[in-house]
Amino acid sequence: MKRILFILLTLVTTLGVCGQTKLTAEQQKQIVDKIDKGAALMKNMQCEFTQTKSMKMLKKDMQSKGVMYFKSPDKLRWQYTSPYDYIFILNGDKVSLKSAKSSKNIDVQRNKMFRQITDIILKSITGGGLKSAADFTVDMYKGDNGYYANLYPKKKELKQIYKTIVIYFNPELTMVSSVRMEEKTGDVTTVKLLNVKTNTSFNEKVFDIN
């Protein structure tokens, strides 16, 4: 269960911030509205990703990579390809977790934690969750490389694990470029999206749950 939870929360990234300016309430509203419009136009997305996990107890960061497919509103395939094979598929209310040795299907509606986390995953991918006042307190900033949002969890389950989730956006504010998660323990996970393609055709069998 701990492994499954880690995989899920990793999807919901460590980029250094040199210069930063906190936006005013009016500026934040304008930027969030622009991001929401970009998210609404995204029907699907496919990309590669890299993931870096920095742990206080380890001197060397853990590196992994993979591919991701997304279709609005609720289909996602997150597949690790190196250094191990692991697949997370979300298709509506169903989740499938697959490795070389095991496979497990979960009904999201019957598990409160999974339901909350899968909702956050989908919102984090598009940046469409910045208005989710029930889930997070959100502060927007302008840094040297563009805009980013600090999300502070409100719900007990996530507050017990995460201190901050930071979502970085591309210069056009049309999609997320990376996500940084700082845990209560001080461990940090960073996910960067690469070679992103949006609103293109691909085989939707990647979302099949057997």
PDB file of N, CA, C and O in Angstrom, residues 47-90:
ATOM      1  N   CYS A  47       3.593  12.733 -23.487  1.00  0.00           N
ATOM      2  CA  CYS A  47       4.927  13.273 -23.253  1.00  0.00           C
ATOM      3  C   CYS A  47       5.819  12.211 -22.621  1.00  0.00           C
ATOM      4  O   CYS A  47       5.370  11.120 -22.256  1.00  0.00           O
ATOM      5  N   GLU A  48       7.088  12.558 -22.487  1.00  0.00           N
ATOM      6  CA  GLU A  48       8.027  11.789 -21.691  1.00  0.00           C
ATOM      7  C   GLU A  48       8.195  12.525 -20.364  1.00  0.00           C
ATOM      8  O   GLU A  48       7.840  13.699 -20.241  1.00  0.00           O
ATOM      9  N   PHE A  49       8.732  11.853 -19.353  1.00  0.00           N
ATOM     10  CA  PHE A  49       9.000  12.553 -18.092  1.00  0.00           C
ATOM     11  C   PHE A  49      10.248  11.994 -17.435  1.00  0.00           C
ATOM     12  O   PHE A  49      10.667  10.855 -17.683  1.00  0.00           O
ATOM     13  N   THR A  50      10.852  12.835 -16.615  1.00  0.00           N
ATOM     14  CA  THR A  50      11.934  12.401 -15.734  1.00  0.00           C
ATOM     15  C   THR A  50      11.508  12.673 -14.308  1.00  0.00           C
ATOM     16  O   THR A  50      10.782  13.650 -14.044  1.00  0.00           O
ATOM     17  N   GLN A  51      11.940  11.829 -13.408  1.00  0.00           N
ATOM     18  CA  GLN A  51      11.594  11.994 -11.995  1.00  0.00           C
ATOM     19  C   GLN A  51      12.856  11.886 -11.144  1.00  0.00           C
ATOM     20  O   GLN A  51      13.659  10.976 -11.329  1.00  0.00           O
ATOM     21  N   THR A  52      13.020  12.832 -10.233  1.00  0.00           N
ATOM     22  CA  THR A  52      14.159  12.832  -9.318  1.00  0.00           C
ATOM     23  C   THR A  52      13.650  12.825  -7.894  1.00  0.00           C
ATOM     24  O   THR A  52      12.830  13.672  -7.515  1.00  0.00           O
ATOM     25  N   LYS A  53      14.121  11.896  -7.106  1.00  0.00           N
ATOM     26  CA  LYS A  53      13.732  11.784  -5.705  1.00  0.00           C
ATOM     27  C   LYS A  53      14.959  12.033  -4.837  1.00  0.00           C
ATOM     28  O   LYS A  53      15.946  11.301  -4.913  1.00  0.00           O
ATOM     29  N   SER A  54      14.928  13.107  -4.042  1.00  0.00           N
ATOM     30  CA  SER A  54      16.016  13.427  -3.126  1.00  0.00           C
ATOM     31  C   SER A  54      15.581  13.080  -1.705  1.00  0.00           C
ATOM     32  O   SER A  54      14.595  13.627  -1.210  1.00  0.00           O
ATOM     33  N   MET A  55      16.313  12.167  -1.077  1.00  0.00           N
ATOM     34  CA  MET A  55      15.965  11.716   0.264  1.00  0.00           C
ATOM     35  C   MET A  55      17.080  12.082   1.248  1.00  0.00           C
ATOM     36  O   MET A  55      18.261  11.945   0.936  1.00  0.00           O
ATOM     37  N   LYS A  56      16.691  12.546   2.414  1.00  0.00           N
ATOM     38  CA  LYS A  56      17.669  12.978   3.409  1.00  0.00           C
ATOM     39  C   LYS A  56      18.577  11.843   3.844  1.00  0.00           C
ATOM     40  O   LYS A  56      19.742  12.052   4.177  1.00  0.00           O
ATOM     41  N   MET A  57      18.062  10.625   3.827  1.00  0.00           N
ATOM     42  CA  MET A  57      18.847   9.491   4.312  1.00  0.00           C
ATOM     43  C   MET A  57      19.801   8.937   3.250  1.00  0.00           C
ATOM     44  O   MET A  57      20.645   8.100   3.565  1.00  0.00           O
ATOM     45  N   LEU A  58      19.665   9.410   1.995  1.00  0.00           N
ATOM     46  CA  LEU A  58      20.521   8.912   0.927  1.00  0.00           C
ATOM     47  C   LEU A  58      21.375  10.041   0.354  1.00  0.00           C
ATOM     48  O   LEU A  58      20.898  11.160   0.180  1.00  0.00           O
ATOM     49  N   LYS A  59      22.629   9.751   0.037  1.00  0.00           N
ATOM     50  CA  LYS A  59      23.514  10.757  -0.529  1.00  0.00           C
ATOM     51  C   LYS A  59      23.239  10.976  -2.012  1.00  0.00           C
ATOM     52  O   LYS A  59      23.456  12.052  -2.543  1.00  0.00           O
ATOM     53  N   LYS A  60      22.777   9.927  -2.695  1.00  0.00           N
ATOM     54  CA  LYS A  60      22.569   9.989  -4.133  1.00  0.00           C
ATOM     55  C   LYS A  60      21.079  10.052  -4.450  1.00  0.00           C
ATOM     56  O   LYS A  60      20.283   9.296  -3.900  1.00  0.00           O
ATOM     57  N   ASP A  61      20.696  10.957  -5.369  1.00  0.00           N
ATOM     58  CA  ASP A  61      19.299  11.065  -5.785  1.00  0.00           C
ATOM     59  C   ASP A  61      18.882   9.824  -6.575  1.00  0.00           C
ATOM     60  O   ASP A  61      19.694   9.202  -7.258  1.00  0.00           O
ATOM     61  N   MET A  62      17.612   9.481  -6.471  1.00  0.00           N
ATOM     62  CA  MET A  62      17.054   8.379  -7.257  1.00  0.00           C
ATOM     63  C   MET A  62      16.438   8.947  -8.536  1.00  0.00           C
ATOM     64  O   MET A  62      15.613   9.862  -8.468  1.00  0.00           O
ATOM     65  N   GLN A  63      16.842   8.395  -9.675  1.00  0.00           N
ATOM     66  CA  GLN A  63      16.389   8.885 -10.970  1.00  0.00           C
ATOM     67  C   GLN A  63      15.529   7.832 -11.667  1.00  0.00           C
ATOM     68  O   GLN A  63      15.844   6.642 -11.634  1.00  0.00           O
ATOM     69  N   SER A  64      14.457   8.272 -12.305  1.00  0.00           N
ATOM     70  CA  SER A  64      13.643   7.371 -13.110  1.00  0.00           C
ATOM     71  C   SER A  64      13.044   8.167 -14.264  1.00  0.00           C
ATOM     72  O   SER A  64      13.048   9.400 -14.259  1.00  0.00           O
ATOM     73  N   LYS A  65      12.526   7.448 -15.252  1.00  0.00           N
ATOM     74  CA  LYS A  65      11.911   8.118 -16.397  1.00  0.00           C
ATOM     75  C   LYS A  65      10.805   7.253 -16.976  1.00  0.00           C
ATOM     76  O   LYS A  65      10.678   6.071 -16.636  1.00  0.00           O
ATOM     77  N   GLY A  66      10.010   7.867 -17.845  1.00  0.00           N
ATOM     78  CA  GLY A  66       8.913   7.115 -18.423  1.00  0.00           C
ATOM     79  C   GLY A  66       8.131   7.929 -19.421  1.00  0.00           C
ATOM     80  O   GLY A  66       8.613   8.947 -19.944  1.00  0.00           O
ATOM     81  N   VAL A  67       6.893   7.489 -19.682  1.00  0.00           N
ATOM     82  CA  VAL A  67       6.015   8.159 -20.642  1.00  0.00           C
ATOM     83  C   VAL A  67       4.640   8.357 -20.011  1.00  0.00           C
ATOM     84  O   VAL A  67       4.234   7.607 -19.115  1.00  0.00           O
ATOM     85  N   MET A  68       3.929   9.363 -20.490  1.00  0.00           N
ATOM     86  CA  MET A  68       2.618   9.674 -19.949  1.00  0.00           C
ATOM     87  C   MET A  68       1.648   9.977 -21.081  1.00  0.00           C
ATOM     88  O   MET A  68       2.000  10.620 -22.067  1.00  0.00           O
ATOM     89  N   TYR A  69       0.379   9.491 -20.921  1.00  0.00           N
ATOM     90  CA  TYR A  69      -0.703   9.812 -21.840  1.00  0.00           C
ATOM     91  C   TYR A  69      -1.878  10.320 -21.013  1.00  0.00           C
ATOM     92  O   TYR A  69      -2.198   9.756 -19.960  1.00  0.00           O
ATOM     93  N   PHE A  70      -2.535  11.366 -21.505  1.00  0.00           N
ATOM     94  CA  PHE A  70      -3.678  11.945 -20.789  1.00  0.00           C
ATOM     95  C   PHE A  70      -4.773  12.280 -21.796  1.00  0.00           C
ATOM     96  O   PHE A  70      -4.499  12.778 -22.890  1.00  0.00           O
ATOM     97  N   LYS A  71      -6.023  11.989 -21.412  1.00  0.00           N
ATOM     98  CA  LYS A  71      -7.167  12.429 -22.197  1.00  0.00           C
ATOM     99  C   LYS A  71      -8.201  13.022 -21.251  1.00  0.00           C
ATOM    100  O   LYS A  71      -8.562  12.417 -20.243  1.00  0.00           O
ATOM    101  N   SER A  72      -8.649  14.215 -21.577  1.00  0.00           N
ATOM    102  CA  SER A  72      -9.654  14.892 -20.753  1.00  0.00           C
ATOM    103  C   SER A  72     -10.989  14.158 -20.852  1.00  0.00           C
ATOM    104  O   SER A  72     -11.362  13.683 -21.929  1.00  0.00           O
ATOM    105  N   PRO A  73     -11.726  14.001 -19.744  1.00  0.00           N
ATOM    106  CA  PRO A  73     -11.427  14.616 -18.451  1.00  0.00           C
ATOM    107  C   PRO A  73     -10.762  13.695 -17.433  1.00  0.00           C
ATOM    108  O   PRO A  73     -10.259  14.177 -16.426  1.00  0.00           O
ATOM    109  N   ASP A  74     -10.753  12.378 -17.666  1.00  0.00           N
ATOM    110  CA  ASP A  74     -10.383  11.492 -16.567  1.00  0.00           C
ATOM    111  C   ASP A  74      -9.659  10.222 -16.996  1.00  0.00           C
ATOM    112  O   ASP A  74      -9.864   9.158 -16.417  1.00  0.00           O
ATOM    113  N   LYS A  75      -8.803  10.327 -18.022  1.00  0.00           N
ATOM    114  CA  LYS A  75      -8.026   9.166 -18.444  1.00  0.00           C
ATOM    115  C   LYS A  75      -6.535   9.504 -18.392  1.00  0.00           C
ATOM    116  O   LYS A  75      -6.115  10.548 -18.904  1.00  0.00           O
ATOM    117  N   LEU A  76      -5.759   8.612 -17.785  1.00  0.00           N
ATOM    118  CA  LEU A  76      -4.334   8.866 -17.615  1.00  0.00           C
ATOM    119  C   LEU A  76      -3.569   7.552 -17.604  1.00  0.00           C
ATOM    120  O   LEU A  76      -4.003   6.578 -16.987  1.00  0.00           O
ATOM    121  N   ARG A  77      -2.450   7.539 -18.297  1.00  0.00           N
ATOM    122  CA  ARG A  77      -1.505   6.423 -18.216  1.00  0.00           C
ATOM    123  C   ARG A  77      -0.149   7.003 -17.858  1.00  0.00           C
ATOM    124  O   ARG A  77       0.389   7.839 -18.588  1.00  0.00           O
ATOM    125  N   TRP A  78       0.402   6.571 -16.715  1.00  0.00           N
ATOM    126  CA  TRP A  78       1.707   7.022 -16.236  1.00  0.00           C
ATOM    127  C   TRP A  78       2.579   5.779 -16.133  1.00  0.00           C
ATOM    128  O   TRP A  78       2.347   4.923 -15.299  1.00  0.00           O
ATOM    129  N   GLN A  79       3.570   5.687 -17.025  1.00  0.00           N
ATOM    130  CA  GLN A  79       4.345   4.459 -17.139  1.00  0.00           C
ATOM    131  C   GLN A  79       5.832   4.710 -16.926  1.00  0.00           C
ATOM    132  O   GLN A  79       6.475   5.434 -17.684  1.00  0.00           O
ATOM    133  N   TYR A  80       6.373   4.093 -15.862  1.00  0.00           N
ATOM    134  CA  TYR A  80       7.815   4.129 -15.636  1.00  0.00           C
ATOM    135  C   TYR A  80       8.474   3.097 -16.540  1.00  0.00           C
ATOM    136  O   TYR A  80       8.028   1.944 -16.608  1.00  0.00           O
ATOM    137  N   THR A  81       9.532   3.498 -17.230  1.00  0.00           N
ATOM    138  CA  THR A  81      10.249   2.588 -18.117  1.00  0.00           C
ATOM    139  C   THR A  81      11.679   2.321 -17.669  1.00  0.00           C
ATOM    140  O   THR A  81      12.303   1.367 -18.125  1.00  0.00           O
ATOM    141  N   SER A  82      12.212   3.152 -16.787  1.00  0.00           N
ATOM    142  CA  SER A  82      13.570   2.979 -16.292  1.00  0.00           C
ATOM    143  C   SER A  82      13.688   3.645 -14.921  1.00  0.00           C
ATOM    144  O   SER A  82      13.138   4.726 -14.705  1.00  0.00           O
ATOM    145  N   PRO A  83      14.364   3.024 -13.963  1.00  0.00           N
ATOM    146  CA  PRO A  83      15.114   1.756 -14.019  1.00  0.00           C
ATOM    147  C   PRO A  83      14.241   0.517 -13.790  1.00  0.00           C
ATOM    148  O   PRO A  83      14.762  -0.589 -13.693  1.00  0.00           O
ATOM    149  N   TYR A  84      12.920   0.704 -13.671  1.00  0.00           N
ATOM    150  CA  TYR A  84      12.014  -0.425 -13.478  1.00  0.00           C
ATOM    151  C   TYR A  84      10.753  -0.173 -14.300  1.00  0.00           C
ATOM    152  O   TYR A  84      10.510   0.945 -14.767  1.00  0.00           O
ATOM    153  N   ASP A  85       9.966  -1.205 -14.516  1.00  0.00           N
ATOM    154  CA  ASP A  85       8.701  -1.091 -15.244  1.00  0.00           C
ATOM    155  C   ASP A  85       7.546  -1.048 -14.251  1.00  0.00           C
ATOM    156  O   ASP A  85       7.405  -1.955 -13.426  1.00  0.00           O
ATOM    157  N   TYR A  86       6.749   0.006 -14.334  1.00  0.00           N
ATOM    158  CA  TYR A  86       5.572   0.117 -13.463  1.00  0.00           C
ATOM    159  C   TYR A  86       4.554   1.000 -14.169  1.00  0.00           C
ATOM    160  O   TYR A  86       4.909   2.060 -14.705  1.00  0.00           O
ATOM    161  N   ILE A  87       3.303   0.570 -14.196  1.00  0.00           N
ATOM    162  CA  ILE A  87       2.273   1.296 -14.933  1.00  0.00           C
ATOM    163  C   ILE A  87       1.104   1.656 -14.025  1.00  0.00           C
ATOM    164  O   ILE A  87       0.585   0.800 -13.303  1.00  0.00           O
ATOM    165  N   PHE A  88       0.708   2.909 -14.065  1.00  0.00           N
ATOM    166  CA  PHE A  88      -0.493   3.407 -13.385  1.00  0.00           C
ATOM    167  C   PHE A  88      -1.466   3.846 -14.468  1.00  0.00           C
ATOM    168  O   PHE A  88      -1.131   4.684 -15.313  1.00  0.00           O
ATOM    169  N   ILE A  89      -2.676   3.284 -14.468  1.00  0.00           N
ATOM    170  CA  ILE A  89      -3.707   3.677 -15.429  1.00  0.00           C
ATOM    171  C   ILE A  89      -4.945   4.137 -14.666  1.00  0.00           C
ATOM    172  O   ILE A  89      -5.447   3.418 -13.797  1.00  0.00           O
ATOM    173  N   LEU A  90      -5.423   5.307 -15.010  1.00  0.00           N
ATOM    174  CA  LEU A  90      -6.687   5.825 -14.480  1.00  0.00           C
ATOM    175  C   LEU A  90      -7.658   5.946 -15.633  1.00  0.00           C
ATOM    176  O   LEU A  90      -7.365   6.587 -16.642  1.00  0.00           O
TER     177      LEU A  90
END
